[in-house]
Coordinates of C-alpha atoms in Angstrom, one line a residue:
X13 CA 43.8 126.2 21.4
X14 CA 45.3 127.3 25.1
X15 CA 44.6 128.8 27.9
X16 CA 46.7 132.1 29.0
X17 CA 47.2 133.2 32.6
X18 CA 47.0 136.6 33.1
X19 CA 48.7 137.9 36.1
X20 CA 50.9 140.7 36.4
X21 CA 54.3 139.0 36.6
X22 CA 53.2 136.6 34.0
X23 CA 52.7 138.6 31.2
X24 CA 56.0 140.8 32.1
X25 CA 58.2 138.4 33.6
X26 CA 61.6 138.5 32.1
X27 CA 62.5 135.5 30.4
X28 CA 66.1 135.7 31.9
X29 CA 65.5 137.1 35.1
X30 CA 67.4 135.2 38.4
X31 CA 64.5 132.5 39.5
X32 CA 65.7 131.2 42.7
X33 CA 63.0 128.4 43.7
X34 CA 64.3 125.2 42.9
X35 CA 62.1 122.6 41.3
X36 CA 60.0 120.2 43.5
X37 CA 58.3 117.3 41.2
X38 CA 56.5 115.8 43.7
X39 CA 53.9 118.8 44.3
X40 CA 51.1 119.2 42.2
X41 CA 49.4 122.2 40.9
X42 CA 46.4 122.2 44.3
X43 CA 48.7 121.6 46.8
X44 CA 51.9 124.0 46.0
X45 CA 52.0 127.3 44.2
X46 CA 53.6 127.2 40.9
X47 CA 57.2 126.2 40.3
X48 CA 59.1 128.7 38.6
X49 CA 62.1 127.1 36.1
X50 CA 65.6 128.2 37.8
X51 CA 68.0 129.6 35.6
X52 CA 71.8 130.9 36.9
X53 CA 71.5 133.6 39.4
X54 CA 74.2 135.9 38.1
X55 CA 72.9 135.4 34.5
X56 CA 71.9 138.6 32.5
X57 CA 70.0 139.0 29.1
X58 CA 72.5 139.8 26.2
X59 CA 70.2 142.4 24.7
X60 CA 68.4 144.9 25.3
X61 CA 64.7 144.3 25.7
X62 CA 63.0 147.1 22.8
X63 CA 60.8 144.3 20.7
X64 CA 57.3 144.2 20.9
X65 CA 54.8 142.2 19.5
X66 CA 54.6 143.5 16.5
X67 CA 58.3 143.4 15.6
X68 CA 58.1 139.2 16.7
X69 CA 55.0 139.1 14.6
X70 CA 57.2 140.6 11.3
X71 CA 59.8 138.5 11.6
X72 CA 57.9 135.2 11.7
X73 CA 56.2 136.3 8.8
X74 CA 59.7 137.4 7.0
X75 CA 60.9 134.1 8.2
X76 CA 58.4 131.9 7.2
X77 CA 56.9 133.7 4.0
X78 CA 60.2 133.1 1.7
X79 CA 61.1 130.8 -1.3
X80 CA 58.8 127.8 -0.3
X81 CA 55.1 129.1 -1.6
X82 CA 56.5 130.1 -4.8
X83 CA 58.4 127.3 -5.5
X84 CA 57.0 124.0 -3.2
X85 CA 53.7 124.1 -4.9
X86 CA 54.7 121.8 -8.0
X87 CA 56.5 119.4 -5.7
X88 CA 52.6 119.3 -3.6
X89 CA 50.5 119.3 -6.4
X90 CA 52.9 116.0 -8.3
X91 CA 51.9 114.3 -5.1
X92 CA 48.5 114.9 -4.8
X93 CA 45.6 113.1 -6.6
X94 CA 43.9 116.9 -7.2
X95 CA 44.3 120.3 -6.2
X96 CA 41.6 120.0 -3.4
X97 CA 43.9 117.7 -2.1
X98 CA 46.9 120.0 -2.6
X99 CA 45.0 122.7 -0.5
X100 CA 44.4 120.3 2.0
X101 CA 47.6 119.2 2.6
X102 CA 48.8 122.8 2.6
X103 CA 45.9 123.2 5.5
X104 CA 47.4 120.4 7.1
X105 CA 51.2 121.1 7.0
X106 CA 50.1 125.1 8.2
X107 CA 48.2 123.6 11.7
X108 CA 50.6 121.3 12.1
X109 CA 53.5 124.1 12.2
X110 CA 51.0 125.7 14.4
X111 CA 51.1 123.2 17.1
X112 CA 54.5 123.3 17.1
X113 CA 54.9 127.0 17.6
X114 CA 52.2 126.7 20.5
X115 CA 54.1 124.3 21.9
X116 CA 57.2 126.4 22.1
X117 CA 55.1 129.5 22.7
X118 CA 54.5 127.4 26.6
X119 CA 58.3 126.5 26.8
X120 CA 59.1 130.2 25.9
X121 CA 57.0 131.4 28.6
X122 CA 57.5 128.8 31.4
X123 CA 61.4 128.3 30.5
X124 CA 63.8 131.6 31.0
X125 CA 66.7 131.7 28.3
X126 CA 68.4 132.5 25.1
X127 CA 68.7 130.9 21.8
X128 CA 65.5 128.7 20.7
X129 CA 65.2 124.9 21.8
X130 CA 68.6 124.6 23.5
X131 CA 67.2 126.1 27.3
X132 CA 64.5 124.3 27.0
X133 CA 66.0 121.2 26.4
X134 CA 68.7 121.5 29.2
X135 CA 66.0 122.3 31.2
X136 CA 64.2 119.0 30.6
X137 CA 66.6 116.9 29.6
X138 CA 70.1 118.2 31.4
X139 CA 73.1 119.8 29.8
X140 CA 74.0 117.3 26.9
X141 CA 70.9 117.6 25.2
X142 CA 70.9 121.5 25.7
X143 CA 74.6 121.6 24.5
X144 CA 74.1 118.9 21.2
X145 CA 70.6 121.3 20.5
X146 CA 73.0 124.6 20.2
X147 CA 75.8 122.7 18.3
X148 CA 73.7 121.5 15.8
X149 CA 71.8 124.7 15.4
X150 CA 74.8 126.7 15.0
X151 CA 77.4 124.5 12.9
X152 CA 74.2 122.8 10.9
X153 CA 70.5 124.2 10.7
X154 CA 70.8 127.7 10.6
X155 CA 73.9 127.6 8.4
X156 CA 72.2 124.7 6.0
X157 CA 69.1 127.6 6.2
X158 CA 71.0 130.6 5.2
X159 CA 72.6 128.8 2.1
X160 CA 69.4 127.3 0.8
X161 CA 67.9 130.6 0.7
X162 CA 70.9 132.4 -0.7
X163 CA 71.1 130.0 -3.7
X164 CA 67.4 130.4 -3.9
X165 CA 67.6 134.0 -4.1
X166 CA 70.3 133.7 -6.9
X167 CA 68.4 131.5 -8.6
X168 CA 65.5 133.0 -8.8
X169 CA 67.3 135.9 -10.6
X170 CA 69.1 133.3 -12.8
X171 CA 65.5 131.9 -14.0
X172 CA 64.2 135.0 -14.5
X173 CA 66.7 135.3 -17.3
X174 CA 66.0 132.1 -18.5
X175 CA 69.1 130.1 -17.4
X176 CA 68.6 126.3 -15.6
X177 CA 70.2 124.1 -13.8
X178 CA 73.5 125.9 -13.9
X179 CA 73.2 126.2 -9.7
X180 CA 76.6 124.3 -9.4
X181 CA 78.9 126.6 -11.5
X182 CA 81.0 128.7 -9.3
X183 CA 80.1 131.4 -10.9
X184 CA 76.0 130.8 -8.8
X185 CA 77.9 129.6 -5.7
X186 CA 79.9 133.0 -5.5
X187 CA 77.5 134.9 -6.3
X188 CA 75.2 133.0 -3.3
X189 CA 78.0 134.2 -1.0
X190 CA 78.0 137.8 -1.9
X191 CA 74.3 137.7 -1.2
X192 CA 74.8 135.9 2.4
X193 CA 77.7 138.4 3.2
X194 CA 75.4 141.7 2.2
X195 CA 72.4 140.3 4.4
X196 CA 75.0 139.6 7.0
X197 CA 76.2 142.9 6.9
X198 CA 73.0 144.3 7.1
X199 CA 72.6 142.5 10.3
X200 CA 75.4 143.9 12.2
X201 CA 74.2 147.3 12.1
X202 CA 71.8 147.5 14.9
X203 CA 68.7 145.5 16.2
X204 CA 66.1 148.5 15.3
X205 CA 67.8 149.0 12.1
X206 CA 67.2 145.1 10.8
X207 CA 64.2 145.4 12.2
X208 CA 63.2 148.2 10.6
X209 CA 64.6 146.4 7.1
X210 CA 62.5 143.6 8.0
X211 CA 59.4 145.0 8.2
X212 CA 60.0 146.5 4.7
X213 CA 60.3 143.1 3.6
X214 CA 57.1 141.5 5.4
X215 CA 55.1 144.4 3.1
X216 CA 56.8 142.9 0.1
X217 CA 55.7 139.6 1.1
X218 CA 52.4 140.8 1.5
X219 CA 51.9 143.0 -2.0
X220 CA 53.7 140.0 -3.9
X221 CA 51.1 137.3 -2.6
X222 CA 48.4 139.9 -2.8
X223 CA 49.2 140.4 -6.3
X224 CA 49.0 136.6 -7.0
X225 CA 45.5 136.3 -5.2
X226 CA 44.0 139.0 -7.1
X227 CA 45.3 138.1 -10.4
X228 CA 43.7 134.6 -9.5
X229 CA 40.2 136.7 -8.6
X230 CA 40.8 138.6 -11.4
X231 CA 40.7 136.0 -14.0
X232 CA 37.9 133.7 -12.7
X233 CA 35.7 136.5 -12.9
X234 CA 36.3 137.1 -16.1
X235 CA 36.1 133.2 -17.4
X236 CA 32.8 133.0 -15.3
X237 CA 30.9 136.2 -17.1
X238 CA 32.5 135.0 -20.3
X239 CA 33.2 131.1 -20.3
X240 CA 34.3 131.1 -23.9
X241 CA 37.0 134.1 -23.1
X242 CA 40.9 132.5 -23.3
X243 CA 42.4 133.2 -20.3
X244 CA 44.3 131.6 -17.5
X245 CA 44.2 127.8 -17.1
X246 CA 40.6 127.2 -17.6
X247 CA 41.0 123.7 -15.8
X248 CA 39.7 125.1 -12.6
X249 CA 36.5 126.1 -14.4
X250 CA 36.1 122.4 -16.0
X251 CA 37.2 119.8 -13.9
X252 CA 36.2 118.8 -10.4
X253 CA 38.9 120.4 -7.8
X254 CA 38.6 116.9 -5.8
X255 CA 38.5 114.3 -8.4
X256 CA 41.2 112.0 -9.3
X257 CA 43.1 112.4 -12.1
X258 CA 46.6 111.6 -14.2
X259 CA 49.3 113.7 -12.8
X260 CA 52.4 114.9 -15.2
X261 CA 55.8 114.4 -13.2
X262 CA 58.6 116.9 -13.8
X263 CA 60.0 113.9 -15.7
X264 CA 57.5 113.5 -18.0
X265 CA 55.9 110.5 -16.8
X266 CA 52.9 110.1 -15.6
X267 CA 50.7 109.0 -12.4
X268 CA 47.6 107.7 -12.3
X269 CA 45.9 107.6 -8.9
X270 CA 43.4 105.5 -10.2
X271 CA 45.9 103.0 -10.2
X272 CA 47.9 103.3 -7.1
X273 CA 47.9 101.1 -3.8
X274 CA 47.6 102.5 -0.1
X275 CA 51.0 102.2 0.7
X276 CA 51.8 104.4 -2.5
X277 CA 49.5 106.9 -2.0
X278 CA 50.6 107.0 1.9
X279 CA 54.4 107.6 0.6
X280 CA 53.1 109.9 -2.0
X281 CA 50.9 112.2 0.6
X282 CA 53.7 111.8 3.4
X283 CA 56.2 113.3 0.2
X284 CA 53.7 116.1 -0.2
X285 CA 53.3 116.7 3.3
X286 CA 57.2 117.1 3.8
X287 CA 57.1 120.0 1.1
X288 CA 54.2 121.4 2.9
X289 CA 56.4 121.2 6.3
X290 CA 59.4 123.1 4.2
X291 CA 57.4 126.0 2.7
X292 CA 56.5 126.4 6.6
X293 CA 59.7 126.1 8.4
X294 CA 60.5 129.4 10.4
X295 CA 57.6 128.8 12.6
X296 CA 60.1 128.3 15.9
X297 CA 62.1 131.5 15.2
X298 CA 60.1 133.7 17.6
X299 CA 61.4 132.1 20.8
X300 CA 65.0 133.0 19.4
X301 CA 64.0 136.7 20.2
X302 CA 62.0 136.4 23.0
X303 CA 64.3 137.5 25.5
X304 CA 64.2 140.7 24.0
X305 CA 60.2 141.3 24.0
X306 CA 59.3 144.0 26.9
X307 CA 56.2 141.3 28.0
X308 CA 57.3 137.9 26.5
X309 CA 54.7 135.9 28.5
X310 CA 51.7 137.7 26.8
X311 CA 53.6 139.1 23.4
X312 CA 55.1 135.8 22.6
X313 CA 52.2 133.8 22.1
X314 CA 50.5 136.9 20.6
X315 CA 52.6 137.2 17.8
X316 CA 52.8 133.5 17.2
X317 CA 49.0 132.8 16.9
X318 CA 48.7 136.1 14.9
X319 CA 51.3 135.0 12.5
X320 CA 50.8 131.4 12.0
X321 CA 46.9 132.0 10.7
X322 CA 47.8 134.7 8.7
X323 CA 50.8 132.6 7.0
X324 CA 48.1 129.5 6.4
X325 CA 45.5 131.9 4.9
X326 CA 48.9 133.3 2.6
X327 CA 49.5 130.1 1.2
X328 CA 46.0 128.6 0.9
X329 CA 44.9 131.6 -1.3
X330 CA 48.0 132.0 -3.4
X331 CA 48.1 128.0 -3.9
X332 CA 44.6 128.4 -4.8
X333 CA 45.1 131.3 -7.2
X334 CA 47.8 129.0 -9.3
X335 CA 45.6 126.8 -10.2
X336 CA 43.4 129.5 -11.2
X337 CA 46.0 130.8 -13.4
X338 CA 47.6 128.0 -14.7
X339 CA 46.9 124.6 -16.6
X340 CA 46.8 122.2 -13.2
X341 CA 49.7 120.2 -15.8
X342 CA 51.9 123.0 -15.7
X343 CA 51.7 123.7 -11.6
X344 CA 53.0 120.2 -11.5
X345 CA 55.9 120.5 -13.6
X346 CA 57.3 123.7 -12.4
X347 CA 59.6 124.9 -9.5
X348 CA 58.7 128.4 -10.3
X349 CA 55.0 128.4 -10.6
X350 CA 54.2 132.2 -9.5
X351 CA 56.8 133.2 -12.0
X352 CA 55.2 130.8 -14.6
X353 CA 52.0 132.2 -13.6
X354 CA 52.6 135.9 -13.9
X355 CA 54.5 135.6 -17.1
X356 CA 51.5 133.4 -19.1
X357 CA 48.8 136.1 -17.8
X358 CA 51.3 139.2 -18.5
X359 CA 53.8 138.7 -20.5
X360 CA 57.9 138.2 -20.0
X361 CA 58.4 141.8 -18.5
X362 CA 55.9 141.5 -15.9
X363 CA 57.1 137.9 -15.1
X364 CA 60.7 139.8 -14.9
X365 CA 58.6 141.8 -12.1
X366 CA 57.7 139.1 -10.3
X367 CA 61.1 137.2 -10.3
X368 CA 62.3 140.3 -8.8
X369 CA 59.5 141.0 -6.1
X370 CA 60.2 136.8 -5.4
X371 CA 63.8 137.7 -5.1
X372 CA 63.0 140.8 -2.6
X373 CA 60.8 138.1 -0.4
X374 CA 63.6 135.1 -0.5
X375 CA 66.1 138.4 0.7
X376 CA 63.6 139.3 3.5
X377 CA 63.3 135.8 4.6
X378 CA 67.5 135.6 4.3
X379 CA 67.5 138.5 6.7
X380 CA 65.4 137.3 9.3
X381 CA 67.3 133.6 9.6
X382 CA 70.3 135.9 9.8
X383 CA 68.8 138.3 12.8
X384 CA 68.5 135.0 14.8
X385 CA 71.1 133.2 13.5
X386 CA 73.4 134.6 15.5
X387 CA 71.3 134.2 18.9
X388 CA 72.0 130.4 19.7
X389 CA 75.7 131.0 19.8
X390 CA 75.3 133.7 21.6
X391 CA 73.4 131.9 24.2
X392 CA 75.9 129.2 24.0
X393 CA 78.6 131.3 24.7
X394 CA 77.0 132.6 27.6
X395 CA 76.7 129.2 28.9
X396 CA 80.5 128.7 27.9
X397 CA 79.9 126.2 25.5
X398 CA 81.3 128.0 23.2
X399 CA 84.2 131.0 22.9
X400 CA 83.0 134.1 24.8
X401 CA 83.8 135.9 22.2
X402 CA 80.4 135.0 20.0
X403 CA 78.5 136.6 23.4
X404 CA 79.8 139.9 22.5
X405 CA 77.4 142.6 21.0
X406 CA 78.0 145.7 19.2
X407 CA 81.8 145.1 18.0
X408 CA 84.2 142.6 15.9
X409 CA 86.3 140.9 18.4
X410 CA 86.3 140.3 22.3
X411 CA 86.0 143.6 24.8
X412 CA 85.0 143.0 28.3
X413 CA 81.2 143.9 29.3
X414 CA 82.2 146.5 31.5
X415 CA 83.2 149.1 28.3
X416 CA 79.9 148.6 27.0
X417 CA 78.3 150.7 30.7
X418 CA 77.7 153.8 29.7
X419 CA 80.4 156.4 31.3
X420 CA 83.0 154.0 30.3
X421 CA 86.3 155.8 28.4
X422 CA 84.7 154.5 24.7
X423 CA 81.3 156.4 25.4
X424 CA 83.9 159.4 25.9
X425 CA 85.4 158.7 22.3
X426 CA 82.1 158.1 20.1
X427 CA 80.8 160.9 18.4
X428 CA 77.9 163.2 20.1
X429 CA 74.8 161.2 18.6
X430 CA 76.4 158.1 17.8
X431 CA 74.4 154.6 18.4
X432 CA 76.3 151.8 19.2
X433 CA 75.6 148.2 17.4
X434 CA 73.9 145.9 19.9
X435 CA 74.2 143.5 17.0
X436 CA 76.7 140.3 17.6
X437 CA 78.4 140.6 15.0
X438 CA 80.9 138.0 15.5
X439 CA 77.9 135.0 16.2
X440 CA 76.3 136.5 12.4
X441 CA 80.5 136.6 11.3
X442 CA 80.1 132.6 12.2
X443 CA 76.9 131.9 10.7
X444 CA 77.6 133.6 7.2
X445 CA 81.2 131.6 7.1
X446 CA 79.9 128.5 7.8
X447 CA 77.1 129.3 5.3
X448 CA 79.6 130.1 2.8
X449 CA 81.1 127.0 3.3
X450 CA 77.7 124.8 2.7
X451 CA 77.5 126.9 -0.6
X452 CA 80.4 126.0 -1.7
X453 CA 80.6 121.9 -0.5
X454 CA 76.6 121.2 -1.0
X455 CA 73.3 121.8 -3.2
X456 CA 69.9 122.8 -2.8
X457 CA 68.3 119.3 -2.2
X458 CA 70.7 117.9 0.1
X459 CA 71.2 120.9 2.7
X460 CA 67.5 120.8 2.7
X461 CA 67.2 116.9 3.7
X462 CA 70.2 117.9 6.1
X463 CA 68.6 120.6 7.7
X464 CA 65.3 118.9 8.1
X465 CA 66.9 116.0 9.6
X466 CA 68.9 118.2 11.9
X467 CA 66.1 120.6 13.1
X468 CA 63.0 118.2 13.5
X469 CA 65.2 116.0 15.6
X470 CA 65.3 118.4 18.2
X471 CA 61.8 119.7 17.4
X472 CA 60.5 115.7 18.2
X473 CA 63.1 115.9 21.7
X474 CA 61.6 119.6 22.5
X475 CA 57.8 119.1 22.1
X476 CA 58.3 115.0 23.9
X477 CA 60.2 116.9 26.8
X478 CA 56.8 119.4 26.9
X479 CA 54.9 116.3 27.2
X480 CA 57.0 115.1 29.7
X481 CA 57.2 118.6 32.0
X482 CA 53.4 118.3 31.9
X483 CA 53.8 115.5 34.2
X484 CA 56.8 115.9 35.5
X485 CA 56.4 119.4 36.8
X486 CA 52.4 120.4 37.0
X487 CA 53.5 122.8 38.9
X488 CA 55.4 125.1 36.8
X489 CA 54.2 128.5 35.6
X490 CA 52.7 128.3 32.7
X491 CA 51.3 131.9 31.5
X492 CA 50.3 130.2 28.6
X493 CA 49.6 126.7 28.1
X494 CA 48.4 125.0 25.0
X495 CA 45.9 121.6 25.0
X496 CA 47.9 118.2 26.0
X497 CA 46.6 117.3 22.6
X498 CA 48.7 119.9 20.9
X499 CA 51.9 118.8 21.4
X500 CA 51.1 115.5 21.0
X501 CA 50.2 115.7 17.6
X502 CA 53.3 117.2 16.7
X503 CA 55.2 115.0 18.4
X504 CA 53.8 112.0 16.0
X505 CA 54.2 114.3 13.1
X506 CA 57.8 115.3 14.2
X507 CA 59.0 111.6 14.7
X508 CA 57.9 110.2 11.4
X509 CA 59.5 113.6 9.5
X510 CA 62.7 112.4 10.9
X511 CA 62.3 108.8 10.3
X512 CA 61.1 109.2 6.9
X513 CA 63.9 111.4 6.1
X514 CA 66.5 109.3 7.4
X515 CA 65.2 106.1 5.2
X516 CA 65.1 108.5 2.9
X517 CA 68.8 110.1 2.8
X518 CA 70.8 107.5 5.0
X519 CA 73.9 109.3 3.9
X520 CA 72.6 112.4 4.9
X521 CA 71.4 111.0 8.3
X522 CA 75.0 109.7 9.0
X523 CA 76.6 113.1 8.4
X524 CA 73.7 114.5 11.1
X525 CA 75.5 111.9 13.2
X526 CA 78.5 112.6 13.1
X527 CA 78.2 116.1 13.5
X528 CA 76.4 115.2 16.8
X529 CA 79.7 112.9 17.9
X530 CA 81.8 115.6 17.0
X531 CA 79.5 118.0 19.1
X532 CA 79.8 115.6 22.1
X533 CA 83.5 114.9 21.8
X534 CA 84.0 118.9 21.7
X535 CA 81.4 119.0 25.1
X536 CA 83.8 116.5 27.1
X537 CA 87.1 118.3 25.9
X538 CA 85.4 122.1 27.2
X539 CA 84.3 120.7 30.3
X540 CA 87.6 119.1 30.7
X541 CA 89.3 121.8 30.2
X542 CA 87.2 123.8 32.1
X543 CA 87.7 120.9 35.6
X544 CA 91.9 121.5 34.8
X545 CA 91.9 124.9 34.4
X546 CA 89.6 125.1 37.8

């Protein structure tokens, strides 16, 4: 899928070290060495750099491995014609995310700088776009992220228990924050110590999908040696896995595929794709850390082409093990199919098992938003975009960088032994109120339109800059570089997420607006002020 230069400087190249060549578009990659991207000479990486690949390889796979393949596979499988096509569209929807973490995985490599898209696209596109990609990250995606998944996580526990659509009584929305503020909490601690916490998590992730898989292997063995035996759903065993047939909507209605037009079955396949998408989303997350990987040219795209396959294979097997396990008109009717699953094999208790192990992956995946939450306005704070006082690490409130050296009169105080936080604790303080605050004002389905709107918008910009560099700037250092073809495909993909959504939720695609026109009116009145006070 890319090609990976291997020199010494490439694969250990800091990502925020002082680059002093300047760029020079006009050479091409025979004539000229390669172009290094320039970042501010005086500007120094936050934290400190202790992550390997193995660490960025966990926490895409917390990230990404959370609510989404236990509870998008009935909104797939009601827009599918069979569960062939379910499993191909979660194929599709896994490469696709792949190509967009390629893509990044160059920009992380070639670009020095903090905090996801928004170096990247100043970079490319100048300050405004950098700017308007940290804004919306910070007062939107992340925030909109870190709610869904704590109302998920309470709900899960809530449906366990048998109690429904009771997700806007106060009592859920409270309890949603109390879950936000513990994971935030467990955050500011220490980098090691989340990461530590977060690997815990990715083997949950793994025993819990492991657990569906073989159950799924489990029973088809026994309904192949014994076809007459009662077990499972048996439609796996009796109709065709690729044939059309009548689907059962959550509603009760019904769809027959037999009966549909192009243009339905396109909006029907481009509504299961979207789900796919969702279940995937986290896939960018490793170029939030990667100014703290010791080799981020070499471990960056390691950890992003080791995770990514082993997500797809994940999700592929466990959708496949549903159907297994379940009549294929219950998948489509549910929003808690491996729940429903485990509890029609096993019984209530062990579905009570599952709800919690569900519950432990949803927290894992809440954990790892909040590690990087708190990056982008960190970065942005750096850049004085925002208040320095989200760039500060390792205590609540402002202190100057110079009592963080050692020797300094605090080192004198702390107790022999004592580790200091290099958590920012204030940028995860932000994330979690402003989380708090989507809890409390939205729902499930509309903070997930708004934060797919929100974060493929800047996902299209990023990958169509890429494209752009390529020809701009042939020159640039690239330690690894992807096929042309890559981000291309993702850049269609990207653009018609965002344009479908926005036909979709208008209202929802004007509030994205206007948080971008408050972003910009807040740029000009900091660089304003900035120019007076100058």
């Amino acid at each position: 899928m890319a090609s990976i230069s291997e020199t010494d400087d490439g694969a250990s190249r800091p990502l925020l070290a002082d680059q002093r060549e300047s760029r020079d578009v006009s050479v091409t990659e025979d004539d000229a060495p390669p172009v290094v991207a320039p970042t501010r000479e005086e500007e120094a990486g936050t934290f400190t750099k202790n992550l390997g690949a193995l660490e960025a390889f966990a926490i895409v796979i917390s990230i990404v491995i959370g609510s989404g393949v236990f509870t998008s596979p009935g909104s797939i499988d009601t827009n599918v014609p069979s569960p062939g096509s379910a499993l191909a569209v979660w194929l599709v929807g896994g490469v696709l995310a792949w190509t967009g973490a390629s893509t990044m995985a160059e920009l992380g490599t070639a670009i020095p700088g903090e905090g996801g898209v928004q170096p990247y696209l100043q970079y490319i596109f100048g300050d405004v776009f950098g700017f308007l990609a940290a804004w919306t990250w910070i007062v939107a995606v992340m925030p909109a992220t870190l709610a869904i998944l704590s109302i998920v996580f309470v709900e899960s526990i809530y449906s366990s228990l048998g109690v429904t659509d009771e997700a806007g009584r106060i009592e859920h929305k409270l309890f949603s924050i109390l879950v936000l503020v513990v994971i935030s909490i467990a955050n500011s601690i220490s980098t090691k110590a989340s990461t530590r916490l977060n690997n815990f998590f990715v083997v949950t992730k793994f025993v819990s999908i492991a657990a569906i898989v073989i159950a799924g292997i489990v029973v088809a063995i026994l309904q192949v040696t014994d076809p007459q035996r009662d077990i499972g759903g048996r439609d796996w065993f009796k109709r065709p896995w690729f044939g059309n047939r009548e689907v059962t909507n959550p509603d009760g209605t019904k769809t027959d595929w037999n009966q549909l037009g192009e243009w339905e079955i396109l909006g029907h396949y481009s509504a299961a794709l979207y789900g796919a998408l969702w279940a995937y989303s986290g896939w960018d997350k490793a170029i939030y850390i990667s100014a703290e990987l010791q080799a981020p040219a070499r471990q960056l795209p390691l950890a992003i082409n080791t995770a990514v396959p082993t997500i797809i294979l994940c999700f592929i097997t466990a959708n496949a093990a549903y159907y297994i396990l379940l009549p294929w008109d219950v998948v489509s009717t549910t929003d808690s199919v491996a729940v429903t699953a485990i509890t029609r094999l096993l019984g209530r208790g062990f579905g009570i098992v599952a709800a919690v192990l569900i519950c432990l992956v949803v927290a894992g995946s809440l954990l790892g938003n909040s590690f990087v939450a708190g990056r982008m306005a960190v970065a942005a704070a750096n850049m004085n975009w925002f208040p320095r006082i989200f760039a500060s690490v390792g205590q609540i409130g402002l202190k100057s960088r110079t009592e963080d050296e050692p020797g300094s009169p605090n080192d004198e105080q702390s107790p022999p032994g004592a580790t200091r936080s290099d958590a920012p604790i204030n940028a995860i303080a932000l994330s979690a109120v402003l989380s708090a605050l989507y809890i409390l004002l939205g729902n499930f389905r509309a903070l997930l339109t708004f934060n797919g709107l929100g974060e493929y918008s800047f996902f299209f910009l990023t990958v169509l800059g890429a494209i752009v560099l390529r020809f701009r700037e042939p020159g640039l250092r690239r330690p690894y570089k992807p096929f042309i073809l890559v981000p291309l495909v993702f850049a269609v993909v990207s653009g018609f997420v965002v344009i479908r959504g926005a036909f979709f939720a208008p209202v929802l695609a004007l509030v994205v607006i206007v948080v971008w026109v408050i972003g910009l009116g807040y740029y000009w009145i900091r660089k304003r002020l900035a120019v007076t006070e100058a």
